[in-house]
Coordinates of C-alpha atoms and ligand atoms in Angstrom, one line a residue:
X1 CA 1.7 14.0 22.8
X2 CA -0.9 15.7 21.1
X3 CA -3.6 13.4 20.1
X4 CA -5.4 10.5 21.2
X5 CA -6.2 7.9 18.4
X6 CA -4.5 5.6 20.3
X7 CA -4.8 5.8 24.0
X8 CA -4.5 3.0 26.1
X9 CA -2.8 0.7 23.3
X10 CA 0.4 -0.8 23.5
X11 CA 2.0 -1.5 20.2
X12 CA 5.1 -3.5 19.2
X13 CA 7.3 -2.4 16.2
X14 CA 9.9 -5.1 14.8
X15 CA 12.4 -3.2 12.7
X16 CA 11.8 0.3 14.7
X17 CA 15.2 1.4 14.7
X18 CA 15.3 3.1 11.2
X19 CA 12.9 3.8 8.0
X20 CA 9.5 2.7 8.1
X21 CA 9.8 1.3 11.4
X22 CA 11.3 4.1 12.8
X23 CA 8.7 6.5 11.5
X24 CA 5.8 4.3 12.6
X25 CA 6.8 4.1 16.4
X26 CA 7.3 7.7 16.4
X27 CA 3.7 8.0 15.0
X28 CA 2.0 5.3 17.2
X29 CA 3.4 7.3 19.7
X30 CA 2.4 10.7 18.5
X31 CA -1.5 9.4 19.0
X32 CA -1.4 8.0 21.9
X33 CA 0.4 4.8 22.0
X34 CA 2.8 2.8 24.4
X35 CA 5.4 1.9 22.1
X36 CA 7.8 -1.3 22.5
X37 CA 10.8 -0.5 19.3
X38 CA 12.7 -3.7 18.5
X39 CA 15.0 -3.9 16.0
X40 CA 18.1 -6.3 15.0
X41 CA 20.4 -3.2 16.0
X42 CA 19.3 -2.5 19.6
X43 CA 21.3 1.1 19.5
X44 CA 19.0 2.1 16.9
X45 CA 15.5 1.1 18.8
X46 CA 16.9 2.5 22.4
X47 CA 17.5 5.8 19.9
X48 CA 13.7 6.3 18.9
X49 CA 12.3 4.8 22.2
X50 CA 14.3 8.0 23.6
X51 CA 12.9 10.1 20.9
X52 CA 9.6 9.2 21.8
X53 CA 9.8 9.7 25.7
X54 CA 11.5 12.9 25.1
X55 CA 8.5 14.1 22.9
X56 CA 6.7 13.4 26.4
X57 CA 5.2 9.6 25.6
X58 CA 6.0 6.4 27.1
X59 CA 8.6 3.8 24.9
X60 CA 11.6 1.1 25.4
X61 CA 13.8 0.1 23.2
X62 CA 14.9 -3.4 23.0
X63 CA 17.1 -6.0 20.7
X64 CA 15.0 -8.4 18.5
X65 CA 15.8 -10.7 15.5
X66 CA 12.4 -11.4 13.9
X67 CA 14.2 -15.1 12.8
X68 CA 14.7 -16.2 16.5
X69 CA 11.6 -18.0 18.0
X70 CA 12.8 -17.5 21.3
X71 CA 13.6 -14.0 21.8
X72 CA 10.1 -13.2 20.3
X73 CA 8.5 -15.3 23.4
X74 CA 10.9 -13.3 25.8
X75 CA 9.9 -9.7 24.6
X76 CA 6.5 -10.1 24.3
X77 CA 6.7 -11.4 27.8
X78 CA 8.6 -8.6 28.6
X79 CA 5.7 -6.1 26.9
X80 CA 3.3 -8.0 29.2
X81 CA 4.9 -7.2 31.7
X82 CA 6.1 -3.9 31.3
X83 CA 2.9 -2.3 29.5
X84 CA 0.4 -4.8 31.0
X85 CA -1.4 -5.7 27.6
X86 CA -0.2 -5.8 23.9
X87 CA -2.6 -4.1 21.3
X88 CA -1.1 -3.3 18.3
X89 CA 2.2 -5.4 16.6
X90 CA 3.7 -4.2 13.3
X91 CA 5.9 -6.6 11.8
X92 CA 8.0 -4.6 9.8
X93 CA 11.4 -5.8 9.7
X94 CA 12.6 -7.2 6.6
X95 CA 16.0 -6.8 4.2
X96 CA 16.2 -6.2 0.4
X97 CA 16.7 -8.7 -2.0
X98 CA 20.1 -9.9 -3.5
X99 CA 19.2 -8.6 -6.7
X100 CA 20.1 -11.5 -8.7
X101 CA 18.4 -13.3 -11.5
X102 CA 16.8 -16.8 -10.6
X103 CA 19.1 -18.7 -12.1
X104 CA 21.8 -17.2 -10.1
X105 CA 20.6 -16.7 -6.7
X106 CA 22.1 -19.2 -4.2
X107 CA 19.8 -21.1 -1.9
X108 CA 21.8 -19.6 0.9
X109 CA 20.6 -15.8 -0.1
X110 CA 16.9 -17.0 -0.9
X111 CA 16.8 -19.0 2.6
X112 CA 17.9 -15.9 4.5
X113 CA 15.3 -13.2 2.7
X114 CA 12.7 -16.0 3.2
X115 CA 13.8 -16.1 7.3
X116 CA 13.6 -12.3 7.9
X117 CA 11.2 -11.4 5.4
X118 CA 8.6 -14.0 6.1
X119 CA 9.6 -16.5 8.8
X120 CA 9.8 -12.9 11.1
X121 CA 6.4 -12.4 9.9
X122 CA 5.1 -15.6 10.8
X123 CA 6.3 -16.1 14.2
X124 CA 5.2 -12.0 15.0
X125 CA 1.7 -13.3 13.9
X126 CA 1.8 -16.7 15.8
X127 CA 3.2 -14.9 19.0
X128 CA 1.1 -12.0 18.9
X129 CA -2.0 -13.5 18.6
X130 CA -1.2 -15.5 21.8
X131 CA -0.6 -12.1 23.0
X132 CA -3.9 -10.4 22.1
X133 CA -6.3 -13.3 22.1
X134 CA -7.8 -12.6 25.4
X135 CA -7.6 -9.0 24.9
X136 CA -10.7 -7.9 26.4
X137 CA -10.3 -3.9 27.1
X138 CA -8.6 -3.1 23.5
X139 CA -9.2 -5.2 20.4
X140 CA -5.7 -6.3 19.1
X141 CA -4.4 -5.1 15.9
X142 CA -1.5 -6.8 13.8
X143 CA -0.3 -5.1 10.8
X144 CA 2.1 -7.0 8.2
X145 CA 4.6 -4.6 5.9
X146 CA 4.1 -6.1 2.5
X147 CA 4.8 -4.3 -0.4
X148 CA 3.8 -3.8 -4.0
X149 CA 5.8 -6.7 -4.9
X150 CA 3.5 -8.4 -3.2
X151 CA 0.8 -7.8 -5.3
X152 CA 2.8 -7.5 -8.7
X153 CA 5.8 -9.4 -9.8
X154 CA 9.4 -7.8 -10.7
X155 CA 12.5 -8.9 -11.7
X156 CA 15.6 -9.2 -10.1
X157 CA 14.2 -9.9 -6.4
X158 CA 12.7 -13.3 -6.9
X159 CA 13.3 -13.8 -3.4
X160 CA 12.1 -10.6 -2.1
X161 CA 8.7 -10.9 -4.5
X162 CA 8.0 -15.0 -3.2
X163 CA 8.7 -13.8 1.1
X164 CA 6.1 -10.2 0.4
X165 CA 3.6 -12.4 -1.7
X166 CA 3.2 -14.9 0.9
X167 CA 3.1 -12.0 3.2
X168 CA 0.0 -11.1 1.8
X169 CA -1.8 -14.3 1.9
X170 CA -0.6 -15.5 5.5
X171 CA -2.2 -12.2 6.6
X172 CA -5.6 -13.6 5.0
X173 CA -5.2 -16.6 6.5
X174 CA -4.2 -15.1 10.4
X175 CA -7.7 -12.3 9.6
X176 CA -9.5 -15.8 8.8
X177 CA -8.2 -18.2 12.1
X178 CA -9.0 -15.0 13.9
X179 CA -12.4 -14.7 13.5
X180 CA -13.6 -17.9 12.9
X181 CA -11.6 -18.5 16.3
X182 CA -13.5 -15.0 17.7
X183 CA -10.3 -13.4 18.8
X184 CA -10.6 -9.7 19.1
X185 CA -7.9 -9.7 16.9
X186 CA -7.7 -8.0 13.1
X187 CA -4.7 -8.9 11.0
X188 CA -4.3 -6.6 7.6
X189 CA -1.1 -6.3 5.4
X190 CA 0.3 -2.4 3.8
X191 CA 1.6 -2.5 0.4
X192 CA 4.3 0.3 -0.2
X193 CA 5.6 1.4 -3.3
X194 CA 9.4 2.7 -3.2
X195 CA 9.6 4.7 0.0
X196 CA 12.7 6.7 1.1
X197 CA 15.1 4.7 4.0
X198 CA 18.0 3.2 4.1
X199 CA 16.7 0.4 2.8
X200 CA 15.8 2.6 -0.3
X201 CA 19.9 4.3 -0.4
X202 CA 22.2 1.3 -0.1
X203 CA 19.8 -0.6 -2.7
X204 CA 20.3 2.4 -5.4
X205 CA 23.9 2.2 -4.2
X206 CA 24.2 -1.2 -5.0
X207 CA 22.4 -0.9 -8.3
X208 CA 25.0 1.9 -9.1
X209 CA 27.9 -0.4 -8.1
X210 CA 26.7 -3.2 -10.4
X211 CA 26.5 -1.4 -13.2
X212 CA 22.6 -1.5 -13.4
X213 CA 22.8 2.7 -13.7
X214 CA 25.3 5.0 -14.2
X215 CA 24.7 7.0 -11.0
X216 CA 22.3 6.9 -7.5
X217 CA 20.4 10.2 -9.5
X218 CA 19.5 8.6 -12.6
X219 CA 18.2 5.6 -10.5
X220 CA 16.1 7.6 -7.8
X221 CA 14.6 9.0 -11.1
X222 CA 13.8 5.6 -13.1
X223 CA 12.3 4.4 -9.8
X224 CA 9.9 7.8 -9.5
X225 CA 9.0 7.0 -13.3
X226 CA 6.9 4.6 -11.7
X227 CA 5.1 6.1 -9.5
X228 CA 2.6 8.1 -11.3
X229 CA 1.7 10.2 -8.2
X230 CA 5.3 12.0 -9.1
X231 CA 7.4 10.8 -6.3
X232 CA 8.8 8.0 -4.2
X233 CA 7.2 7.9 -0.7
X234 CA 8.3 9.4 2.6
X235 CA 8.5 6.7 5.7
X236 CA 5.5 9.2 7.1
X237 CA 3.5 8.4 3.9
X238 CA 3.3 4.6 5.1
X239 CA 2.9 5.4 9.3
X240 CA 0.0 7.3 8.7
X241 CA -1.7 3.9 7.3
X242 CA -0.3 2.5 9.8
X243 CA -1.9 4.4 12.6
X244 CA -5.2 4.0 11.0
X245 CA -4.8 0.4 10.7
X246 CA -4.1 0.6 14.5
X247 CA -6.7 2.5 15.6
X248 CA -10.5 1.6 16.4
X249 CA -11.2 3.9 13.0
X250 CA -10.5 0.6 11.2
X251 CA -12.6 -2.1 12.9
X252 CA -14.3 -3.5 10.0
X253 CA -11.3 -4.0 8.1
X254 CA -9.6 -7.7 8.6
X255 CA -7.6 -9.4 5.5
X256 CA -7.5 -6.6 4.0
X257 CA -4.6 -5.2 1.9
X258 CA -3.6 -1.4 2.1
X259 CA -1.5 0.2 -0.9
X260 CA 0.2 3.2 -0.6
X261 CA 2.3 3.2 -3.4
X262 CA 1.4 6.6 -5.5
X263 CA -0.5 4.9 -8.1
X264 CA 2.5 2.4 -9.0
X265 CA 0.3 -0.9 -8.9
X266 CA -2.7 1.1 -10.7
X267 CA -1.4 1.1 -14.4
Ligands
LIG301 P1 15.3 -0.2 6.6 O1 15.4 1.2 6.4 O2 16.4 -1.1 6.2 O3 14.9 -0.5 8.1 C1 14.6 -1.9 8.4 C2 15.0 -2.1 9.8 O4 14.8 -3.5 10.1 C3 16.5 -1.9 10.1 O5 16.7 -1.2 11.3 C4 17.1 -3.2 10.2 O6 18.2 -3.3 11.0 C5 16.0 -4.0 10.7 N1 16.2 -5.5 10.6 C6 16.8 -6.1 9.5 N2 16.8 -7.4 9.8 C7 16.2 -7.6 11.0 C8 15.9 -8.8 11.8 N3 16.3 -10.0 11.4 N4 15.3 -8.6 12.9 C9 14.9 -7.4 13.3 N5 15.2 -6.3 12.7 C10 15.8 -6.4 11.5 O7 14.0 -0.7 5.8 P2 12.7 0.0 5.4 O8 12.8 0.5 4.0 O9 12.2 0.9 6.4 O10 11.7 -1.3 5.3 C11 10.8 -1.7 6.3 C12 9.8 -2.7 5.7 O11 9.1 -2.1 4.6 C13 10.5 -3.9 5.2 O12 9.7 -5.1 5.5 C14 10.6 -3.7 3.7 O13 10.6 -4.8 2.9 C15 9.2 -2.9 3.5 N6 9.2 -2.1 2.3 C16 10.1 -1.1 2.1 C17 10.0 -0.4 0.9 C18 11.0 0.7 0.6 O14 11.0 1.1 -0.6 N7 11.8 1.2 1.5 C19 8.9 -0.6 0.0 C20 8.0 -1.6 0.3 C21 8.1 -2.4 1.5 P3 19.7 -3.2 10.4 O15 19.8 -1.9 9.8 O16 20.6 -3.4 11.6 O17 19.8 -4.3 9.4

C-alpha cells in the first residue's frame, strides 16, 4: 500500500466482485482503506478481498444481495464489528436493462431492475447512514453509481433510465436529511458513460444476438461514437472519482453529481 488518502477509513463496496466494483475496492485499498467487498457472487468478492490483502492491505470478502433488507443489517454489523467503524459505502451493484421497448417490457423485468438498481441503493443509503451517523473520528462518505442515463434519457432501457434517474435525486435528498440532520455524513452520486466490464460484454453480446448489430465490433464502435473523448471508459476511469469522493479532498461536496463519461452528456 502505497498511499494514504484514505487511512483510517473503512469502506463498503456492494457489487465488488467484478467491473466497477471490483476496480474501486482495489483502489480504496490502494490509498489506504479497510475494504469490506460484497457482491451477489460471494466467490467473486472473497477473490478481490484476497487481491487486496495480497497487495499488503486489509479486506474480506462477503455475500450480499443489495434487494435483501436483512442481510444488509447483518454485514454492516459484521463491518462494525470487524473494522470497528464504517466510513465510506459505495453502492454500486446494479444489472443492465432488458433492452426492450416500453410497450414490451413486462412488469416482472421492470420490478427486478427497479429492486437491484434502486431498491439496493435505497436500503445501502438507509443502512449506512445508521452506520456513519455518529461517526465522530472520520466523516462518513456514501457514494451512489448512477450513470449518464441518469441525467439523459435513451431508449431501449426504460427501466434502467427510471431506477439511475431516481438514483440521482434520492442521493439529493439523503445529502439534504444529512445535513439538515448534522450527520457527518456526505452523500454524492457518479455518472459513468459506457465503461468496459462485464456488464459492458454480455450487453454488446446481447445486442449482437438480437439483431440490433451485425457483430460485438461494430457495436463497441457505435457506442465510442458517443463519447467524444474517443473512447469507452476503463473501470479505473470511474474508481479514481471514487476515491476522491471518499477522501477528505471532497468535504464540501454533498448532492453533488460527478460525470465521468468522456464528454458523452456534453453535446
Ligand atoms: P458488472 O460488471 O456486471 O458488475 C456488477 C457486479 O454487481 C457483479 O459482480 C454482479 O454480480 C453484482 N450484482 C448484481 N446484482 C447484484 C445484487 N442483487 N446484489 C449484489 N451484487 C449484485 O457491472 P459494472 O459495469 O461494473 O456496473 C457497476 C455499476 O455501474 C452498476 O450500477 C451499473 O449500472 C453502473 N454503470 C455501469 C456502466 C457501464 O458501462 N459498465 C455505465 C454506467 C453505470 P453477478 O455477476 O453475480 O451478477
Amino acid at each position: 500500500m502505497t498511499q494514504g488518502r484514505l487511512l483510517g477509513k473503512t469502506a463498503f463496496v456492494t457489487g465488488g466482485g467484478a467491473g466497477i466494483g471490483a476496480a474501486s475496492a482495489l483502489s480504496l485499498a490502494a490509498h489506504g482503506a479497510r475494504v469490506v467487498v460484497t457482491d451477489l457472487d460471494a466467490a467473486a468478492a472473497v477473490a478481490v478481498a484476497a487481491q487486496i490483502t495480497a497487495a499488503g492491505g486489509q479486506a474480506v470478502g462477503w455475500h450480499l444481495d443489495v434487494t435483501d433488507e436483512s442481510e444488509w443489517e447483518a454485514r454492516i454489523q459484521e463491518t462494525l464489528g470487524t473494522f470497528g467503524a464504517l466510513t465510506v459505502l459505495l453502492n454500486n451493484a446494479g444489472i443492465a436493462p432488458t433492452a426492450d421497448l416500453i410497450e414490451d417490457l413486462k412488469l416482472s423485468d421492470w420490478r427486478r431492475t427497479l429492486a437491484v438498481n434502486l431498491d439496493g441503493v435505497f436500503l445501502g443509503v438507509k443502512h449506512g447512514i445508521r452506520a456513519m451517523k455518529a461517526n465522530t473520528a472520520s466523516a462518513g462518505s456514501i457514494i451512489n453509481v448512477s450513470s449518464v442515463y441518469g441525467i439523459v434519457g435513451t431508449t431501449r432501457a426504460p427501466d434502467y433510465v427510471a431506477a439511475k434517474g431516481a438514483v440521482r435525486l434520492l442521493t439529493k435528498a439523503a445529502a439534504l436529511e444529512c445535513s439538515q440532520s448534522r450527520y457527518p455524513i456526505r452523500v454524492n452520486s457518479i455518472h459513468p458513460g459506457f465503461i468496459e466490464t462485464p456488464m459492458l460484454s454480455a450487453g454488446l453480446s446481447s445486442m449482437v444476438q438480437r439483431g440490433f448489430f451485425p457483430n460485438t465490433d461494430t457495436a463497441h464502435q457505435v457506442l465510442q461514437s458517443l463519447h467524444p473523448i474517443g473512447r469507452l471508459g476503463l473501470p479505473t476511469d470511474v474508481a479514481a472519482a471514487v476515491v476522491y469522493l471518499a477522501s477528505d479532498e471532497s468535504a464540501f461536496m454533498t448532492g453533488s453529481e460527478l460525470v465521468i463519461d468522456g464528454g458523452y452528456t456534453a453535446q
